[in-house]
């Protein structure tokens, strides 16, 4: 009974973390808030791990296994998300074009909404619609490809490729979390 709310809280903190770069502002402030979120998420994951370990001798082994798989996927997504937040906070110093920032912001929003939908599902709350992560990533890829062919993007091209690579890692991880969360419902 305590595992699900603890895990849902950690996922909501990940949603907050995913939204940080889109909020703009001072890069040092973004990194400071990311650090605070990181600690909160680590604590949440630690609590979930401990609570799951305490259920070893209770029935519902299938649910426990799915919860452990969800936790592993969430931790992997969390590491990529941390790298992305760091990268995006540094991007504020590079003055990227508005269109490029907006495409990344849409991806951030879709990722955050996914974490919120996962949290609601884990707590057996009303189902939230699953955002179009693949569509948000595809739009970011198209925008990045167009920018990389622009001669004015030569200075930021390595940065933009790196950022796109992080999103390409994050989106499939979040989608797998959604698939595993469905397994939790079935368990």
PDB file of C-alpha atoms in Angstrom:
ATOM      1  CA  UNK A   1       0.000   0.000   0.000  1.00  0.00           C
ATOM      2  CA  UNK A   2       2.941   2.361   0.573  1.00  0.00           C
ATOM      3  CA  UNK A   3       4.972   1.376  -2.493  1.00  0.00           C
ATOM      4  CA  UNK A   4       2.639   2.852  -5.085  1.00  0.00           C
ATOM      5  CA  UNK A   5       2.257   6.340  -3.542  1.00  0.00           C
ATOM      6  CA  UNK A   6       6.015   6.573  -2.957  1.00  0.00           C
ATOM      7  CA  UNK A   7       6.761   5.587  -6.531  1.00  0.00           C
ATOM      8  CA  UNK A   8       4.085   7.948  -7.879  1.00  0.00           C
ATOM      9  CA  UNK A   9       5.624  10.831  -5.917  1.00  0.00           C
ATOM     10  CA  UNK A  10       9.048  10.094  -7.401  1.00  0.00           C
ATOM     11  CA  UNK A  11       7.528  10.069 -10.898  1.00  0.00           C
ATOM     12  CA  UNK A  12       5.801  13.398 -10.254  1.00  0.00           C
ATOM     13  CA  UNK A  13       9.144  14.824  -9.163  1.00  0.00           C
ATOM     14  CA  UNK A  14      10.587  13.551 -12.456  1.00  0.00           C
ATOM     15  CA  UNK A  15       7.786  15.399 -14.275  1.00  0.00           C
ATOM     16  CA  UNK A  16       8.787  18.585 -12.444  1.00  0.00           C
ATOM     17  CA  UNK A  17      12.414  17.969 -13.389  1.00  0.00           C
ATOM     18  CA  UNK A  18      11.470  17.465 -17.047  1.00  0.00           C
ATOM     19  CA  UNK A  19       9.715  20.848 -17.071  1.00  0.00           C
ATOM     20  CA  UNK A  20      12.653  22.768 -15.594  1.00  0.00           C
ATOM     21  CA  UNK A  21      14.500  23.622 -18.827  1.00  0.00           C
ATOM     22  CA  UNK A  22      11.316  24.870 -20.490  1.00  0.00           C
ATOM     23  CA  UNK A  23      10.764  27.386 -17.727  1.00  0.00           C
ATOM     24  CA  UNK A  24      13.770  29.398 -18.830  1.00  0.00           C
ATOM     25  CA  UNK A  25      15.568  31.711 -16.507  1.00  0.00           C
ATOM     26  CA  UNK A  26      18.997  31.747 -15.005  1.00  0.00           C
ATOM     27  CA  UNK A  27      20.982  28.558 -15.809  1.00  0.00           C
ATOM     28  CA  UNK A  28      22.422  28.494 -12.279  1.00  0.00           C
ATOM     29  CA  UNK A  29      18.901  28.586 -10.828  1.00  0.00           C
ATOM     30  CA  UNK A  30      17.817  25.754 -13.134  1.00  0.00           C
ATOM     31  CA  UNK A  31      20.767  23.637 -12.025  1.00  0.00           C
ATOM     32  CA  UNK A  32      20.056  24.446  -8.369  1.00  0.00           C
ATOM     33  CA  UNK A  33      16.420  23.394  -8.695  1.00  0.00           C
ATOM     34  CA  UNK A  34      17.504  20.287 -10.625  1.00  0.00           C
ATOM     35  CA  UNK A  35      19.865  19.386  -7.780  1.00  0.00           C
ATOM     36  CA  UNK A  36      17.029  19.680  -5.239  1.00  0.00           C
ATOM     37  CA  UNK A  37      14.745  17.571  -7.446  1.00  0.00           C
ATOM     38  CA  UNK A  38      17.487  15.022  -7.945  1.00  0.00           C
ATOM     39  CA  UNK A  39      17.817  14.480  -4.208  1.00  0.00           C
ATOM     40  CA  UNK A  40      14.058  14.148  -3.825  1.00  0.00           C
ATOM     41  CA  UNK A  41      13.879  11.600  -6.644  1.00  0.00           C
ATOM     42  CA  UNK A  42      16.821   9.596  -5.263  1.00  0.00           C
ATOM     43  CA  UNK A  43      15.082   9.461  -1.891  1.00  0.00           C
ATOM     44  CA  UNK A  44      11.840   8.383  -3.542  1.00  0.00           C
ATOM     45  CA  UNK A  45      13.557   5.592  -5.461  1.00  0.00           C
ATOM     46  CA  UNK A  46      15.362   4.477  -2.306  1.00  0.00           C
ATOM     47  CA  UNK A  47      12.072   4.338  -0.405  1.00  0.00           C
ATOM     48  CA  UNK A  48      10.425   2.331  -3.191  1.00  0.00           C
ATOM     49  CA  UNK A  49      13.327  -0.101  -3.288  1.00  0.00           C
ATOM     50  CA  UNK A  50      13.189  -0.576   0.474  1.00  0.00           C
ATOM     51  CA  UNK A  51       9.419  -1.029   0.524  1.00  0.00           C
ATOM     52  CA  UNK A  52       9.525  -3.551  -2.321  1.00  0.00           C
ATOM     53  CA  UNK A  53      12.245  -5.485  -0.478  1.00  0.00           C
ATOM     54  CA  UNK A  54      10.020  -5.557   2.615  1.00  0.00           C
ATOM     55  CA  UNK A  55       7.258  -7.255   0.589  1.00  0.00           C
ATOM     56  CA  UNK A  56       9.414 -10.244  -0.308  1.00  0.00           C
ATOM     57  CA  UNK A  57       7.379 -12.644   1.815  1.00  0.00           C
ATOM     58  CA  UNK A  58       3.981 -11.264   0.877  1.00  0.00           C
ATOM     59  CA  UNK A  59       1.869 -12.667  -1.960  1.00  0.00           C
ATOM     60  CA  UNK A  60       1.768 -10.891  -5.334  1.00  0.00           C
ATOM     61  CA  UNK A  61       5.211 -11.787  -6.651  1.00  0.00           C
ATOM     62  CA  UNK A  62       4.095 -10.771 -10.159  1.00  0.00           C
ATOM     63  CA  UNK A  63       3.328  -7.232  -9.027  1.00  0.00           C
ATOM     64  CA  UNK A  64       6.628  -7.018  -7.175  1.00  0.00           C
ATOM     65  CA  UNK A  65       8.577  -8.087 -10.269  1.00  0.00           C
ATOM     66  CA  UNK A  66       6.789  -5.544 -12.448  1.00  0.00           C
ATOM     67  CA  UNK A  67       7.412  -2.853  -9.827  1.00  0.00           C
ATOM     68  CA  UNK A  68      11.133  -3.689  -9.812  1.00  0.00           C
ATOM     69  CA  UNK A  69      11.208  -3.515 -13.615  1.00  0.00           C
ATOM     70  CA  UNK A  70       9.403  -0.168 -13.520  1.00  0.00           C
ATOM     71  CA  UNK A  71      11.881   1.110 -10.954  1.00  0.00           C
ATOM     72  CA  UNK A  72      14.862   0.047 -13.082  1.00  0.00           C
ATOM     73  CA  UNK A  73      13.387   1.734 -16.170  1.00  0.00           C
ATOM     74  CA  UNK A  74      12.567   4.872 -14.172  1.00  0.00           C
ATOM     75  CA  UNK A  75      16.114   5.059 -12.848  1.00  0.00           C
ATOM     76  CA  UNK A  76      17.525   4.760 -16.370  1.00  0.00           C
ATOM     77  CA  UNK A  77      15.162   7.481 -17.614  1.00  0.00           C
ATOM     78  CA  UNK A  78      16.123   9.614 -14.634  1.00  0.00           C
ATOM     79  CA  UNK A  79      19.833   9.510 -15.515  1.00  0.00           C
ATOM     80  CA  UNK A  80      19.165  10.574 -19.098  1.00  0.00           C
ATOM     81  CA  UNK A  81      16.768  13.257 -17.872  1.00  0.00           C
ATOM     82  CA  UNK A  82      19.443  14.659 -15.551  1.00  0.00           C
ATOM     83  CA  UNK A  83      21.906  14.877 -18.436  1.00  0.00           C
ATOM     84  CA  UNK A  84      19.275  16.560 -20.575  1.00  0.00           C
ATOM     85  CA  UNK A  85      18.411  19.141 -17.913  1.00  0.00           C
ATOM     86  CA  UNK A  86      22.088  19.951 -17.498  1.00  0.00           C
ATOM     87  CA  UNK A  87      22.474  20.219 -21.253  1.00  0.00           C
ATOM     88  CA  UNK A  88      19.386  22.399 -21.648  1.00  0.00           C
ATOM     89  CA  UNK A  89      20.480  24.729 -18.854  1.00  0.00           C
ATOM     90  CA  UNK A  90      23.785  25.210 -20.639  1.00  0.00           C
ATOM     91  CA  UNK A  91      21.889  25.869 -23.864  1.00  0.00           C
ATOM     92  CA  UNK A  92      20.465  29.054 -22.348  1.00  0.00           C
ATOM     93  CA  UNK A  93      23.980  30.442 -22.584  1.00  0.00           C
ATOM     94  CA  UNK A  94      24.178  29.728 -26.312  1.00  0.00           C
ATOM     95  CA  UNK A  95      21.119  31.734 -27.384  1.00  0.00           C
ATOM     96  CA  UNK A  96      19.453  29.122 -29.572  1.00  0.00           C
ATOM     97  CA  UNK A  97      16.714  30.218 -31.966  1.00  0.00           C
ATOM     98  CA  UNK A  98      13.162  30.348 -30.609  1.00  0.00           C
ATOM     99  CA  UNK A  99      11.916  27.555 -32.910  1.00  0.00           C
ATOM    100  CA  UNK A 100      14.591  25.168 -31.676  1.00  0.00           C
ATOM    101  CA  UNK A 101      13.780  25.940 -28.045  1.00  0.00           C
ATOM    102  CA  UNK A 102      10.047  25.531 -28.649  1.00  0.00           C
ATOM    103  CA  UNK A 103      10.502  22.076 -30.210  1.00  0.00           C
ATOM    104  CA  UNK A 104      12.600  20.991 -27.225  1.00  0.00           C
ATOM    105  CA  UNK A 105      10.010  22.505 -24.867  1.00  0.00           C
ATOM    106  CA  UNK A 106       7.267  20.427 -26.514  1.00  0.00           C
ATOM    107  CA  UNK A 107       9.363  17.313 -25.970  1.00  0.00           C
ATOM    108  CA  UNK A 108       9.900  18.294 -22.326  1.00  0.00           C
ATOM    109  CA  UNK A 109       6.162  18.785 -21.874  1.00  0.00           C
ATOM    110  CA  UNK A 110       5.348  15.412 -23.436  1.00  0.00           C
ATOM    111  CA  UNK A 111       7.896  13.688 -21.179  1.00  0.00           C
ATOM    112  CA  UNK A 112       6.540  15.463 -18.085  1.00  0.00           C
ATOM    113  CA  UNK A 113       2.950  14.560 -18.981  1.00  0.00           C
ATOM    114  CA  UNK A 114       4.052  10.945 -19.448  1.00  0.00           C
ATOM    115  CA  UNK A 115       5.540  10.836 -15.963  1.00  0.00           C
ATOM    116  CA  UNK A 116       2.323  12.306 -14.560  1.00  0.00           C
ATOM    117  CA  UNK A 117       0.230   9.734 -16.442  1.00  0.00           C
ATOM    118  CA  UNK A 118       2.471   6.975 -15.084  1.00  0.00           C
ATOM    119  CA  UNK A 119       2.117   8.305 -11.532  1.00  0.00           C
ATOM    120  CA  UNK A 120      -1.671   8.406 -11.849  1.00  0.00           C
ATOM    121  CA  UNK A 121      -1.728   4.876 -13.254  1.00  0.00           C
ATOM    122  CA  UNK A 122       0.492   3.514 -10.509  1.00  0.00           C
ATOM    123  CA  UNK A 123      -1.824   4.983  -7.886  1.00  0.00           C
ATOM    124  CA  UNK A 124      -4.851   3.584  -9.747  1.00  0.00           C
ATOM    125  CA  UNK A 125      -6.211   7.081 -10.284  1.00  0.00           C
ATOM    126  CA  UNK A 126      -8.222   8.145 -13.290  1.00  0.00           C
ATOM    127  CA  UNK A 127      -6.292   7.292 -16.439  1.00  0.00           C
ATOM    128  CA  UNK A 128      -4.665  10.228 -18.144  1.00  0.00           C
ATOM    129  CA  UNK A 129      -4.128  10.332 -21.872  1.00  0.00           C
ATOM    130  CA  UNK A 130      -0.685   9.227 -22.950  1.00  0.00           C
ATOM    131  CA  UNK A 131       1.087  12.072 -24.759  1.00  0.00           C
ATOM    132  CA  UNK A 132       2.472  11.681 -28.259  1.00  0.00           C
ATOM    133  CA  UNK A 133       6.121  11.256 -27.320  1.00  0.00           C
ATOM    134  CA  UNK A 134       7.076   9.883 -30.717  1.00  0.00           C
ATOM    135  CA  UNK A 135       5.432  12.847 -32.443  1.00  0.00           C
ATOM    136  CA  UNK A 136       7.205  15.345 -30.195  1.00  0.00           C
ATOM    137  CA  UNK A 137      10.526  13.627 -30.852  1.00  0.00           C
ATOM    138  CA  UNK A 138       9.879  13.517 -34.604  1.00  0.00           C
ATOM    139  CA  UNK A 139       9.134  17.254 -34.632  1.00  0.00           C
ATOM    140  CA  UNK A 140      12.351  17.916 -32.720  1.00  0.00           C
ATOM    141  CA  UNK A 141      14.287  15.723 -35.165  1.00  0.00           C
ATOM    142  CA  UNK A 142      12.837  17.563 -38.176  1.00  0.00           C
ATOM    143  CA  UNK A 143      13.598  20.944 -36.664  1.00  0.00           C
ATOM    144  CA  UNK A 144      17.108  19.912 -35.707  1.00  0.00           C
ATOM    145  CA  UNK A 145      17.805  18.457 -39.157  1.00  0.00           C
ATOM    146  CA  UNK A 146      16.642  21.682 -40.789  1.00  0.00           C
ATOM    147  CA  UNK A 147      18.783  23.750 -38.432  1.00  0.00           C
ATOM    148  CA  UNK A 148      21.875  21.629 -39.008  1.00  0.00           C
ATOM    149  CA  UNK A 149      21.650  22.327 -42.749  1.00  0.00           C
ATOM    150  CA  UNK A 150      21.595  26.051 -42.004  1.00  0.00           C
ATOM    151  CA  UNK A 151      25.051  27.626 -42.165  1.00  0.00           C
ATOM    152  CA  UNK A 152      24.312  29.810 -39.138  1.00  0.00           C
ATOM    153  CA  UNK A 153      24.065  26.695 -36.942  1.00  0.00           C
ATOM    154  CA  UNK A 154      27.673  25.602 -37.437  1.00  0.00           C
ATOM    155  CA  UNK A 155      28.722  26.760 -33.976  1.00  0.00           C
ATOM    156  CA  UNK A 156      25.896  24.932 -32.194  1.00  0.00           C
ATOM    157  CA  UNK A 157      25.674  21.842 -34.417  1.00  0.00           C
ATOM    158  CA  UNK A 158      27.600  19.498 -32.074  1.00  0.00           C
ATOM    159  CA  UNK A 159      25.527  20.708 -29.147  1.00  0.00           C
ATOM    160  CA  UNK A 160      22.240  20.239 -31.022  1.00  0.00           C
ATOM    161  CA  UNK A 161      23.240  16.735 -32.146  1.00  0.00           C
ATOM    162  CA  UNK A 162      24.108  15.850 -28.551  1.00  0.00           C
ATOM    163  CA  UNK A 163      20.814  17.180 -27.249  1.00  0.00           C
ATOM    164  CA  UNK A 164      18.894  15.246 -29.896  1.00  0.00           C
ATOM    165  CA  UNK A 165      20.784  12.084 -28.931  1.00  0.00           C
ATOM    166  CA  UNK A 166      19.662  12.532 -25.316  1.00  0.00           C
ATOM    167  CA  UNK A 167      16.022  12.916 -26.372  1.00  0.00           C
ATOM    168  CA  UNK A 168      16.393   9.828 -28.583  1.00  0.00           C
ATOM    169  CA  UNK A 169      17.479   7.891 -25.493  1.00  0.00           C
ATOM    170  CA  UNK A 170      14.872   9.355 -23.154  1.00  0.00           C
ATOM    171  CA  UNK A 171      11.735   8.919 -25.242  1.00  0.00           C
ATOM    172  CA  UNK A 172      12.028   5.116 -25.695  1.00  0.00           C
ATOM    173  CA  UNK A 173      12.773   4.724 -21.980  1.00  0.00           C
ATOM    174  CA  UNK A 174       9.630   6.645 -21.058  1.00  0.00           C
ATOM    175  CA  UNK A 175       7.589   4.649 -23.578  1.00  0.00           C
ATOM    176  CA  UNK A 176       8.883   1.391 -22.053  1.00  0.00           C
ATOM    177  CA  UNK A 177       7.859   2.701 -18.636  1.00  0.00           C
ATOM    178  CA  UNK A 178       4.351   3.110 -20.001  1.00  0.00           C
ATOM    179  CA  UNK A 179       4.365  -0.454 -21.303  1.00  0.00           C
ATOM    180  CA  UNK A 180       5.626  -1.822 -17.954  1.00  0.00           C
ATOM    181  CA  UNK A 181       3.023   0.202 -16.104  1.00  0.00           C
ATOM    182  CA  UNK A 182       0.390  -1.644 -18.129  1.00  0.00           C
ATOM    183  CA  UNK A 183       1.964  -4.870 -16.840  1.00  0.00           C
ATOM    184  CA  UNK A 184       1.486  -3.595 -13.302  1.00  0.00           C
ATOM    185  CA  UNK A 185      -2.201  -3.073 -13.989  1.00  0.00           C
ATOM    186  CA  UNK A 186      -2.459  -6.640 -15.273  1.00  0.00           C
ATOM    187  CA  UNK A 187      -0.489  -8.024 -12.319  1.00  0.00           C
TER     188      UNK A 187
END
